[in-house]
Short mmCIF file of C-alpha atoms in Angstrom, two decimals:
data_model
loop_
_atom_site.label_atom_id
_atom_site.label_comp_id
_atom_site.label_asym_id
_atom_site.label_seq_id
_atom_site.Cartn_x
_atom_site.Cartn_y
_atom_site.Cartn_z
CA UNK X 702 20.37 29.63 -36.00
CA UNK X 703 18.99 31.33 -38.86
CA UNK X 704 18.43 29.33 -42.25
CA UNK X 705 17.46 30.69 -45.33
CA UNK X 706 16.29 27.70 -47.87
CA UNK X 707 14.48 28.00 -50.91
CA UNK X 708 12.22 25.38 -51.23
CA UNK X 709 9.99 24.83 -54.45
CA UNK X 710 10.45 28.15 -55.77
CA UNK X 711 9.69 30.02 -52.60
CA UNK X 712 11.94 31.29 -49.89
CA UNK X 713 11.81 30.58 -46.33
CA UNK X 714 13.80 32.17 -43.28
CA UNK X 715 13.39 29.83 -40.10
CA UNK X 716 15.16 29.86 -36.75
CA UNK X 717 16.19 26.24 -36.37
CA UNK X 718 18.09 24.26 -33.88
CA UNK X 719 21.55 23.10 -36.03
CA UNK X 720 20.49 19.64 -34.90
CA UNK X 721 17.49 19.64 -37.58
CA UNK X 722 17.43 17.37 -40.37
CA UNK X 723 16.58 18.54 -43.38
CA UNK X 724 13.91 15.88 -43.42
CA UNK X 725 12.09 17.06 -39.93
CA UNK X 726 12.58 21.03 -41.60
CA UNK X 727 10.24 19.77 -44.34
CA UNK X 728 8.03 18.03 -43.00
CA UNK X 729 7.85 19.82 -39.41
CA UNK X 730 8.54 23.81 -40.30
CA UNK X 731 7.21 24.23 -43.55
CA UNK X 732 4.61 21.17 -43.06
CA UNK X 733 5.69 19.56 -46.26
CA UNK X 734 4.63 16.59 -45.66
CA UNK X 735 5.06 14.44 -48.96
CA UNK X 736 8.85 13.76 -48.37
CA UNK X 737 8.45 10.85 -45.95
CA UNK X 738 11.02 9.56 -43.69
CA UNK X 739 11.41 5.52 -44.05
CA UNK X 740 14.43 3.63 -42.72
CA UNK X 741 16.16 7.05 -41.17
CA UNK X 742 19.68 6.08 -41.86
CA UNK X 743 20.48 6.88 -45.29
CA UNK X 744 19.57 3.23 -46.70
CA UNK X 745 15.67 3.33 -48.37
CA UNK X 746 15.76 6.56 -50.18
CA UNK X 747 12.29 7.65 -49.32
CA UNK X 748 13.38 11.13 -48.15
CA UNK X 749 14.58 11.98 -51.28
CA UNK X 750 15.05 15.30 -52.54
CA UNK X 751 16.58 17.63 -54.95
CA UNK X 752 19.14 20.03 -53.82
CA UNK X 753 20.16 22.41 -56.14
CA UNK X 754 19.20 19.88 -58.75
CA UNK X 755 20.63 17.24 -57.61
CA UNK X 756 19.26 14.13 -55.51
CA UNK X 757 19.98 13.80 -52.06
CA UNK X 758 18.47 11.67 -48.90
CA UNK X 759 16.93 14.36 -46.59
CA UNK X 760 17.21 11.92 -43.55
CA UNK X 761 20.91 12.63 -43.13
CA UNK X 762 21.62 16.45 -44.91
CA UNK X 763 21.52 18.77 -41.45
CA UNK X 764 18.93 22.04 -42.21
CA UNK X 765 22.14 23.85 -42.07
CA UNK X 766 23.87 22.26 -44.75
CA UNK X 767 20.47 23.40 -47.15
CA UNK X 768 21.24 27.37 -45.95
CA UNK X 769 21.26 29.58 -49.31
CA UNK X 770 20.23 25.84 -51.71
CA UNK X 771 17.64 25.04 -53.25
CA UNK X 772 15.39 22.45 -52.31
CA UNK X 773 13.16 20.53 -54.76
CA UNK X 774 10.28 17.78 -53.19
CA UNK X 775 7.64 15.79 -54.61
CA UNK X 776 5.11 19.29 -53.64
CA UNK X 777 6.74 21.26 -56.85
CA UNK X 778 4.48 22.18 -59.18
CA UNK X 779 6.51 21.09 -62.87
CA UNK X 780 5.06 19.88 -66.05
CA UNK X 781 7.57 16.85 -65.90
CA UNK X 782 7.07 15.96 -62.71
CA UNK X 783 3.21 15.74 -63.03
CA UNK X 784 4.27 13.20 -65.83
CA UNK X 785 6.04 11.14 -63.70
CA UNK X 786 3.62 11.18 -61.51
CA UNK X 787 0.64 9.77 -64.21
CA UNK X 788 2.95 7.33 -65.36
CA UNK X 789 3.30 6.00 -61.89
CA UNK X 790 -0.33 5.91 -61.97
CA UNK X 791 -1.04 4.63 -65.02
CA UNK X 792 1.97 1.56 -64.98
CA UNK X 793 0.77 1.31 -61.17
CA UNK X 794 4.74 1.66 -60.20
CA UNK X 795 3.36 1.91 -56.50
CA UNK X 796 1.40 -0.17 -53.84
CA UNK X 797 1.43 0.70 -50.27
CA UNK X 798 3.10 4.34 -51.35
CA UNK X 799 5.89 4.83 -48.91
CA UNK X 800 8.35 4.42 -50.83
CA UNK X 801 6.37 5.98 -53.89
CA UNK X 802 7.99 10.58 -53.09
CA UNK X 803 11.11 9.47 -52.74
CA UNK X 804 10.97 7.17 -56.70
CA UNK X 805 10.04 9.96 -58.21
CA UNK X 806 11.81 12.18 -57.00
CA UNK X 807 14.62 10.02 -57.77
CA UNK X 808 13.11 9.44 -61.45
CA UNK X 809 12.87 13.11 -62.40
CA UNK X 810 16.19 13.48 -61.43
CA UNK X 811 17.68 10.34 -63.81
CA UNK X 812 15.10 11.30 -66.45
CA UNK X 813 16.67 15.20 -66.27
CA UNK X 814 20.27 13.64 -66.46
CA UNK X 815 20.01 11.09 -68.92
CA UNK X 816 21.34 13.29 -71.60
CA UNK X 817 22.29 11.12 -74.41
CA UNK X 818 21.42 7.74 -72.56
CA UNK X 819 19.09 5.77 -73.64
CA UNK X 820 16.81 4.99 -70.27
CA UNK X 821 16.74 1.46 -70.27
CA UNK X 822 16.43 -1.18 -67.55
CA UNK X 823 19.91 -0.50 -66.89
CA UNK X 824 20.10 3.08 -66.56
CA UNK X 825 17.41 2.80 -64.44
CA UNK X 826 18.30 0.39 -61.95
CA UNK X 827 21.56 1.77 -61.69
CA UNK X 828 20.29 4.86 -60.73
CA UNK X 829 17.57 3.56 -58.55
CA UNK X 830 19.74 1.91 -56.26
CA UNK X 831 19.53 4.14 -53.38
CA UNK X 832 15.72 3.76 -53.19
CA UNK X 833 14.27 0.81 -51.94
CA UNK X 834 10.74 -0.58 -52.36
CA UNK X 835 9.45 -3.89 -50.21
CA UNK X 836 5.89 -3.97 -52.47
CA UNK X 837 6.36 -3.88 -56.04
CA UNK X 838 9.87 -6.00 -56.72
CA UNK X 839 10.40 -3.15 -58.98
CA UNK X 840 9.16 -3.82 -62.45
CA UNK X 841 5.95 -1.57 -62.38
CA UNK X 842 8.33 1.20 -61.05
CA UNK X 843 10.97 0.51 -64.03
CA UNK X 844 8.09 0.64 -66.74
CA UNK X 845 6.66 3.64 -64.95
CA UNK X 846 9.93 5.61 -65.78
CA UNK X 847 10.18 4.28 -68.99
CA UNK X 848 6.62 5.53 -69.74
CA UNK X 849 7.59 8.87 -68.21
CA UNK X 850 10.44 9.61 -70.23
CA UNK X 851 7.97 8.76 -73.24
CA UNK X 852 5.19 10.64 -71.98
CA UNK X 853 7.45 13.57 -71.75
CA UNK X 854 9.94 12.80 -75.01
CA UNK X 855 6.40 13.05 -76.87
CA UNK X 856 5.04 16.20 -75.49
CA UNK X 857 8.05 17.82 -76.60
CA UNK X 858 7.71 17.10 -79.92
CA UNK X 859 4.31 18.11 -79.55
CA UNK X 860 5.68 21.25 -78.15
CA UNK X 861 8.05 21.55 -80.93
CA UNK X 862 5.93 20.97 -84.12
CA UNK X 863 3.19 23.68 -82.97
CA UNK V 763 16.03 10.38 -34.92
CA UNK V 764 18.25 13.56 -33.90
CA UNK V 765 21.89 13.82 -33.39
CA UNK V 766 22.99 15.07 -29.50
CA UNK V 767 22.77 19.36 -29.32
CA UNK V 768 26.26 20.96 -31.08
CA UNK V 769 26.91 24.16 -32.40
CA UNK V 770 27.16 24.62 -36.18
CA UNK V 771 29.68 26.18 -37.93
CA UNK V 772 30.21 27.53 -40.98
CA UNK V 773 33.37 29.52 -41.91
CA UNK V 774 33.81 30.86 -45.31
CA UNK V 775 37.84 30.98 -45.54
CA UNK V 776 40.94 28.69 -44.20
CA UNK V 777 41.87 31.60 -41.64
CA UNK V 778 38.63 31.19 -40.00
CA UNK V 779 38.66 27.20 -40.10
CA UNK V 780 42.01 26.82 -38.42
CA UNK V 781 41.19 29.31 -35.54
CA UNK V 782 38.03 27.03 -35.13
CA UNK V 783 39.75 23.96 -35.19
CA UNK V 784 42.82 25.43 -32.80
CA UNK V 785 40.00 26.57 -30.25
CA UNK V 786 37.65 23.43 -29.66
CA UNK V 787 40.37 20.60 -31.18
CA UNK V 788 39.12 17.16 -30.04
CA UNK V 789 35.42 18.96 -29.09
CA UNK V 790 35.04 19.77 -33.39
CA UNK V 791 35.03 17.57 -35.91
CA UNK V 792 34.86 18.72 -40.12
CA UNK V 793 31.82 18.12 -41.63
CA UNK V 794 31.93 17.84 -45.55
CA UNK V 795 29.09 16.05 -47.20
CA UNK V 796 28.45 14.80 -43.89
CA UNK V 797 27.23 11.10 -45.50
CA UNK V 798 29.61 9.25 -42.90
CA UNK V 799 29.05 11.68 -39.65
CA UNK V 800 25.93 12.47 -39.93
CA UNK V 801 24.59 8.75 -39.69
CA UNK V 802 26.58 8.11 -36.59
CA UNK V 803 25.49 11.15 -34.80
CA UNK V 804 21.85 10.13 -35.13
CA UNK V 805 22.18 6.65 -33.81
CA UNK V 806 24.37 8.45 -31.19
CA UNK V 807 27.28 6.20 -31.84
CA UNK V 808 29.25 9.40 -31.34
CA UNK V 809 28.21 13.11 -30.16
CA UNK V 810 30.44 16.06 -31.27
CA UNK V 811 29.91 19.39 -29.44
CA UNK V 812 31.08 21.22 -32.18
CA UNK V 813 30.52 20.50 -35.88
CA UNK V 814 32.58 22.49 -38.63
CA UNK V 815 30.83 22.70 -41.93
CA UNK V 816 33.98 23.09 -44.81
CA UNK V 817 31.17 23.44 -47.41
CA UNK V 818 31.44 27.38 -47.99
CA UNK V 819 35.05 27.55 -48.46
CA UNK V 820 36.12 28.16 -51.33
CA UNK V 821 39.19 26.61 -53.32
CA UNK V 822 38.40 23.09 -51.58
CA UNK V 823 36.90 21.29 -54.74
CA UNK V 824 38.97 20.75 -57.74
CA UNK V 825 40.11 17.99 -60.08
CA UNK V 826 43.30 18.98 -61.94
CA UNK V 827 45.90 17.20 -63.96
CA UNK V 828 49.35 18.44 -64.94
CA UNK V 829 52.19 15.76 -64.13
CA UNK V 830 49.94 14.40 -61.12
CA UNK V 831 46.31 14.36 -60.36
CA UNK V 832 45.34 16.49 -57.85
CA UNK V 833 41.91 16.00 -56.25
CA UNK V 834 40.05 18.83 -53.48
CA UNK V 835 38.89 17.17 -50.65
CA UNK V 836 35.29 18.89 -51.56
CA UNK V 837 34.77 17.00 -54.66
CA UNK V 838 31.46 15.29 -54.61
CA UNK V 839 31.98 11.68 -55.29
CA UNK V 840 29.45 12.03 -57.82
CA UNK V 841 31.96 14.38 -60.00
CA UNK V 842 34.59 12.36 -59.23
CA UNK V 843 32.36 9.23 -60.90
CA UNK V 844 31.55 11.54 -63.96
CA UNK V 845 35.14 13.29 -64.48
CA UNK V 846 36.14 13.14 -67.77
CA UNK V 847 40.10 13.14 -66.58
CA UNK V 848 39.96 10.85 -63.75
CA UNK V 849 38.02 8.36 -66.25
CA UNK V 850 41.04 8.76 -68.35
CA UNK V 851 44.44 9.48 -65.90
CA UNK V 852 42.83 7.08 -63.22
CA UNK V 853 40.63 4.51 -64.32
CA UNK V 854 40.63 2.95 -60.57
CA UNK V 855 39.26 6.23 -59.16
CA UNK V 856 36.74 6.89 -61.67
CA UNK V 857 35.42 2.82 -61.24
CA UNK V 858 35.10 2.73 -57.56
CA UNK V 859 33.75 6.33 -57.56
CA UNK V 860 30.93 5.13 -59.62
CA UNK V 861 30.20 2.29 -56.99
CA UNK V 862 30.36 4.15 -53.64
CA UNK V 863 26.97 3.72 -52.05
CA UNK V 864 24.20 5.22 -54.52
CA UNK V 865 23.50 8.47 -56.29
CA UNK V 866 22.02 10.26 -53.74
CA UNK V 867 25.12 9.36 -51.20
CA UNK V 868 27.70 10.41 -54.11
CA UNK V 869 25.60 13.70 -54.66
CA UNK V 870 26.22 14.85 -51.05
CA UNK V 871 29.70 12.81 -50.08
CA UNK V 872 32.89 13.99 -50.54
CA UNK V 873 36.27 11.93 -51.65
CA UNK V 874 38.06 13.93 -49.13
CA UNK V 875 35.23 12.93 -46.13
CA UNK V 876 35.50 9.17 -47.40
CA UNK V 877 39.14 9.39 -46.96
CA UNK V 878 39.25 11.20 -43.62
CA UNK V 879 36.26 9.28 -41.52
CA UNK V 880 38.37 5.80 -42.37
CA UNK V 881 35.17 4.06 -41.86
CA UNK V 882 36.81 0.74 -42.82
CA UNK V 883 33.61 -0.51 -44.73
CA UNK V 884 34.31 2.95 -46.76
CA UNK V 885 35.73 2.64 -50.41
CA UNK V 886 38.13 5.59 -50.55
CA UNK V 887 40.83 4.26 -48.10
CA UNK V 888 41.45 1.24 -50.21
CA UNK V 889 41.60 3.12 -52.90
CA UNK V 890 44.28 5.42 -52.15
CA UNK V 891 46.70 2.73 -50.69
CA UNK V 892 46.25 1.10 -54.28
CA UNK V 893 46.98 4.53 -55.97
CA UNK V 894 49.78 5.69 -53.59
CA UNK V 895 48.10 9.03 -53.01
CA UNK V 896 49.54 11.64 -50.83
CA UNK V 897 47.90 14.00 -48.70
CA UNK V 898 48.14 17.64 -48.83
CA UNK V 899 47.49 18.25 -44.51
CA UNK V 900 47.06 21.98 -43.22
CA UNK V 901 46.93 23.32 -39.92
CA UNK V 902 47.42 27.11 -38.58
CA UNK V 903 51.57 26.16 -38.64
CA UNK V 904 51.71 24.89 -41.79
CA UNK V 905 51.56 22.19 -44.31
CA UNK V 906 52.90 18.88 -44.82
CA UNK V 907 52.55 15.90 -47.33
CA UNK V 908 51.45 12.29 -45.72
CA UNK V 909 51.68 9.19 -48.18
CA UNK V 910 48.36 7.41 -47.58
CA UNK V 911 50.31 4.01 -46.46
CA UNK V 912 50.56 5.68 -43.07
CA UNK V 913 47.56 7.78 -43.22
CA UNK V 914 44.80 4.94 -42.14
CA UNK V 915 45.65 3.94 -38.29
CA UNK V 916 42.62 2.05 -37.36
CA UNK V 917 38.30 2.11 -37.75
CA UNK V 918 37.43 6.13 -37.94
CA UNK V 919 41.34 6.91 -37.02
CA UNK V 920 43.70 8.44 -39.32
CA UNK V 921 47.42 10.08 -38.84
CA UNK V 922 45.02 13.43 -39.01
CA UNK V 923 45.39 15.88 -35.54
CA UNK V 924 42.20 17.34 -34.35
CA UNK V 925 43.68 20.70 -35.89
CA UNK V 926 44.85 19.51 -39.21
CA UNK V 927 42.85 19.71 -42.57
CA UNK V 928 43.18 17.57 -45.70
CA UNK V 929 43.64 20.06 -48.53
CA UNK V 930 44.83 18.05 -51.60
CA UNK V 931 44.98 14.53 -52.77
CA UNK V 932 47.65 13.97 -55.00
CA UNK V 933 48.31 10.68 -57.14
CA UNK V 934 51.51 10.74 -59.33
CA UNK V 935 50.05 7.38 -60.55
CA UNK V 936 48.36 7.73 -63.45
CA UNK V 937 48.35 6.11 -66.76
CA UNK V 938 47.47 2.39 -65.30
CA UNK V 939 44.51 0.17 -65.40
CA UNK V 940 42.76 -0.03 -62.42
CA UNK V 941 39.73 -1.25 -61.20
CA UNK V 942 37.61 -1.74 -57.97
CA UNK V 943 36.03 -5.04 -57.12
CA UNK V 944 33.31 -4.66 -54.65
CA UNK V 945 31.11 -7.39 -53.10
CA UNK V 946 27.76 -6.31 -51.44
CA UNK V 947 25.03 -7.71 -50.42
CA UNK V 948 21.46 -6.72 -52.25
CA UNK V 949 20.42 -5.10 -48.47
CA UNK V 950 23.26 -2.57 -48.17
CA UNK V 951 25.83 -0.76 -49.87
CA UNK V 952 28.41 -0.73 -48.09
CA UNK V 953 31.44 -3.55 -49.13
CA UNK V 954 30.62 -7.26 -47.44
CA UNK V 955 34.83 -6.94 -48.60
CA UNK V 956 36.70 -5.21 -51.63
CA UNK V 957 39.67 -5.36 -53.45
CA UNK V 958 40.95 -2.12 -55.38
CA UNK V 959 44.07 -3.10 -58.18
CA UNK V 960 46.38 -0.47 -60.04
CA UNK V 961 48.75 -1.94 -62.74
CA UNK V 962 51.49 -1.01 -65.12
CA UNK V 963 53.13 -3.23 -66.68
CA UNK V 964 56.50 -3.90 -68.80
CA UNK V 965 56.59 -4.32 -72.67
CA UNK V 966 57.56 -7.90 -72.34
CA UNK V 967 53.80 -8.58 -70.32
CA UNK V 968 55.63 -8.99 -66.81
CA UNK V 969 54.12 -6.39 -64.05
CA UNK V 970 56.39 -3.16 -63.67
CA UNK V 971 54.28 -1.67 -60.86
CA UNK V 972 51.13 -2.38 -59.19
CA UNK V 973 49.05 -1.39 -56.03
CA UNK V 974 46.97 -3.48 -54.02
CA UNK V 975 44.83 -2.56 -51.30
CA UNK V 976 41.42 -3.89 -49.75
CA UNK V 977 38.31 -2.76 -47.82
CA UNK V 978 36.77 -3.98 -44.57
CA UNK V 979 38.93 -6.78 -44.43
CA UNK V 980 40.44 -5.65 -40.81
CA UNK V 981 39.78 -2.61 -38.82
CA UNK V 982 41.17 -0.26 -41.18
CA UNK V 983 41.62 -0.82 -45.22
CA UNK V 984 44.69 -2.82 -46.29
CA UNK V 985 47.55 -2.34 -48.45
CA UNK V 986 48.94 -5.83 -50.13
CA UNK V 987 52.32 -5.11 -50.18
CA UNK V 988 53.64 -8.43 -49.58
CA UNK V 989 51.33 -9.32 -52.65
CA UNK V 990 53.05 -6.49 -54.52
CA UNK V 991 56.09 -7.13 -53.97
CA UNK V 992 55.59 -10.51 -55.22
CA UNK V 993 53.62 -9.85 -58.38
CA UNK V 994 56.47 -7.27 -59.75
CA UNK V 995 58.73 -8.95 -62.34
CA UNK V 996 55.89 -11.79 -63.13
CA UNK V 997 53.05 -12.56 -65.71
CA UNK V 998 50.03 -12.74 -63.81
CA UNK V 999 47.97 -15.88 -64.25
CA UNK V 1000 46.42 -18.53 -61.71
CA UNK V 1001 49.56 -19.79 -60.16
CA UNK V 1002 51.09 -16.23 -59.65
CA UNK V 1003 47.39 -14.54 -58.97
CA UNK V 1004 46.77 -17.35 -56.25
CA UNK V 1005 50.61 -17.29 -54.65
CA UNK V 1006 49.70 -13.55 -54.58
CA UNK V 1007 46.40 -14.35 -52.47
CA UNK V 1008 48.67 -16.59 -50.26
CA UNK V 1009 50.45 -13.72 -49.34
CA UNK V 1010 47.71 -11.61 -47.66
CA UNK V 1011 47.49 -14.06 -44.88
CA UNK V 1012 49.08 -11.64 -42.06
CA UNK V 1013 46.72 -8.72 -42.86
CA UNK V 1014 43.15 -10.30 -43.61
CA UNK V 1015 41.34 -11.15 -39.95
CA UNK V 1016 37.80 -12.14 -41.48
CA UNK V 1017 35.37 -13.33 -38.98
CA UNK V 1018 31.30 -15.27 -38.88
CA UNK V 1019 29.40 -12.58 -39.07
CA UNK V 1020 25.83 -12.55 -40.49
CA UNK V 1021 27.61 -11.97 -43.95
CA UNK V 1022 28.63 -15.02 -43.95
CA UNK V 1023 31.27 -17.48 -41.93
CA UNK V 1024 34.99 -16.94 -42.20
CA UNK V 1025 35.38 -20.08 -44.29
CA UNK V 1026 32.75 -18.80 -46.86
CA UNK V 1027 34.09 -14.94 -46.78
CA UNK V 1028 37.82 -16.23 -47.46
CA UNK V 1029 36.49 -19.03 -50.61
CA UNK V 1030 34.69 -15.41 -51.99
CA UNK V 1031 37.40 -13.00 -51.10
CA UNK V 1032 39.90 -15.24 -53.32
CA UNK V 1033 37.57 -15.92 -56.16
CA UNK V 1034 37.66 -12.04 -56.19
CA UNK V 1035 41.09 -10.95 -55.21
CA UNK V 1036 42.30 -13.78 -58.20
CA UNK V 1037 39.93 -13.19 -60.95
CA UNK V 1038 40.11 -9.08 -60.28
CA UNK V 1039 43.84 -9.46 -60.70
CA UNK V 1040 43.52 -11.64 -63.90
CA UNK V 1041 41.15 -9.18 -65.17
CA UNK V 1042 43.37 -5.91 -64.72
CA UNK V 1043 46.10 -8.03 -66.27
CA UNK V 1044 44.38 -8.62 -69.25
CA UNK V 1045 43.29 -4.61 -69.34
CA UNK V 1046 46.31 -3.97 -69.48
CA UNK V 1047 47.95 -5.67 -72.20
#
């Protein structure tokens, strides 16, 4: 069947079996391979994406159920993503890196709906509860966020005064 | 790992649905967010030849309130959990909403897909029993209105035919304090057991109507009625609250499992069940 899923700002038109995963159309069509596929059944979070802004695990959406969204993976090229990302470098929120697309995706996505919450160790974990990490126990990836959500707070004011 | 070959459906209007649904009836099964199904077709628990995606129909996802709440089946869970009106006509929904699975699972899953796959480790069912909801059911000869006490038959069986939609859940409910008490463990999401409570209560502080209703404590959720039926007319505190517990004897069949072992699940269960109701109680005074 014929799909038609915009993915990072570009559009693609594949001929997929309806079986497909979103996951394997990722990684396997469009050879996007940053999403990663971890526990496969909805639990680790490591396959996370953004569909039309919103997160979602790509290990159990069918390819089908993407036709005429938006996807968003840890390839997109966004200021506030690359933030996240250097704050996961700099607060080493990672070890073995599995786990690591899937955080941030998941991070940009509770950093872009925080809205008038403060993002605190609480926001955060709440939110982070679908994505599992077995290296870290979690405390370099919570101050990672934090720093993120600094990191970008203070280039907008930046932004702002020039 | 890949679900079994099916075709994929997508029909953009009711007409459409219902002719699919009359042509391949027990060969189809709706697909909604697909959080439920979609898991079990990839460790081939189950294989459905033909798979009926709801998602481009219009009309399906609403959350309204005039004298009742009425909920479309397409809601995401994740509005559910973030609607202003269920927070406030249905604080019971809008609590367990917020504790169904994780973000990413209440992005994609529907209330109306939690209700209808009767997973009995899902948090909907329960839910519903406590709020009395009723069912809006379509098929291609009509509609028809099914109270949710005889909606959930058994694990993944429902009152639904292999023809018949869910188009509206309606609670007439609203206005109590509610809550949903949910015990996991750190590994998993999904209830180890939960209670879900809806009370009003009289002016003098006795109980004028409450639900009660639990998850994954049998095959299917639970409703308490025997627990209800005693609780109405009395204060609740830890003689009434533990009578009440007393009373769920004939529909609780907890077993060892690597949760735990039956004697452990039961000493947790009460602590729950008790303190939850004590809690609600004092909400709502």
């Amino acid at each position: 069947m014929m799909v038609n899923i915009r993915v990072n700002g570009k559009q693609y038109k594949k001929d997929i079996e309806p079986r497909l995963l979103l996951v394997n159309f990722l990684r396997d069509e469009l050879n996007l391979t940053g999403t990663h596929i971890g526990c496969d059944t909805s639990n680790c979070g490591a396959c996370t994406v953004l569909m039309d802004g919103k997160s979602v695990k790509s290990c159990t959406v069918l390819a089908m159920q993407a036709n005429n969204h938006e996807i968003t993976t840890i390839e997109h090229e966004d200021p506030e993503l690359d933030a996240i990302k250097d704050a996961y470098v700099e607060e080493q929120g990672l070890q073995c890196g599995f786990c690591t697309p899937g955080m941030i995706i998941e991070s940009f996505y509770l950093l872009k709906n925080a809205g008038d919450k403060e993002v605190d160790d609480d926001y955060i974990k709440k939110n982070l509860r679908g994505n599992l990490c077995r290296c870290t126990g979690y405390r370099s990836i919570i101050d990672s966020i934090k720093k993120a959500n600094k990191n970008i707070k203070e280039r907008e004011e930046i932004h702002v005064s020039r | 790992m890949y679900p079994e070959k099916f075709q994929y459906f997508a029909p953009s209007d009711m007409a459409s649905l219902e002719e699919l649904l009359d042509k391949y009836k027990d060969d189809s099964k709706i697909l909604a967010g697909g959080q439920s199904i979609i898991p079990l077709l990839k460790m081939r628990f189950t294989s459905i030849p033909n798979i009926i995606d709801i998602s481009n129909i219009s009309g399906l996802s609403f959350i309204k309130h005039n004298n009742n709440l009425e909920i479309g089946p397409m809601t995401r869970t994740a509005e559910v959990a973030a609607s202003n009106t269920i927070s406030v006509n249905c604080p019971l929904l809008f609590d367990a909403a917020g504790k169904v699975a994780d973000p990413q699972v209440r992005n994609m899953g529907t209330i109306g897909g939690d209700i209808c796959e009767a997973d009995p480790r899902n948090d909907m069912p329960a839910v519903m029993l406590a709020l009395n909801a009723e069912f809006e059911i379509t098929n291609s000869s009509g509609k028809r209105t099914l109270n949710s006490s005889e909606f959930f038959k058994d694990a993944y069986t429902t009152a639904l035919d292999s023809n018949d939609i869910l188009t509206k859940i309606s609670i007439k409910n609203t206005g109590y304090h509610g809550k949903y008490f949910k015990y996991t463990t750190l590994a998993s999401d999904f209830a180890v057991f939960a209670v879900a409570i809806n009370m009003k209560l009289n002016s003098d502080g006795t109980v004028k109507d409450i639900g009660i209703a639990l998850t994954n404590v049998s095959s299917t959720a639970v409703k308490a009625e025997e627990a209800e039926t005693y609780l109405i007319g009395k204060k609740i505190d830890d003689k009434t609250s533990e009578e009440a517990f007393n009373k769920l004897s004939n529909i609780i069949e907890l077993d060892d499992d690597y949760n735990g072992t039956k004697e452990d699940k039961e000493k947790i269960l009460k602590n729950i069940f008790v303190k939850g109701l004590k809690e609600v109680y004092g909400d709502s005074k």
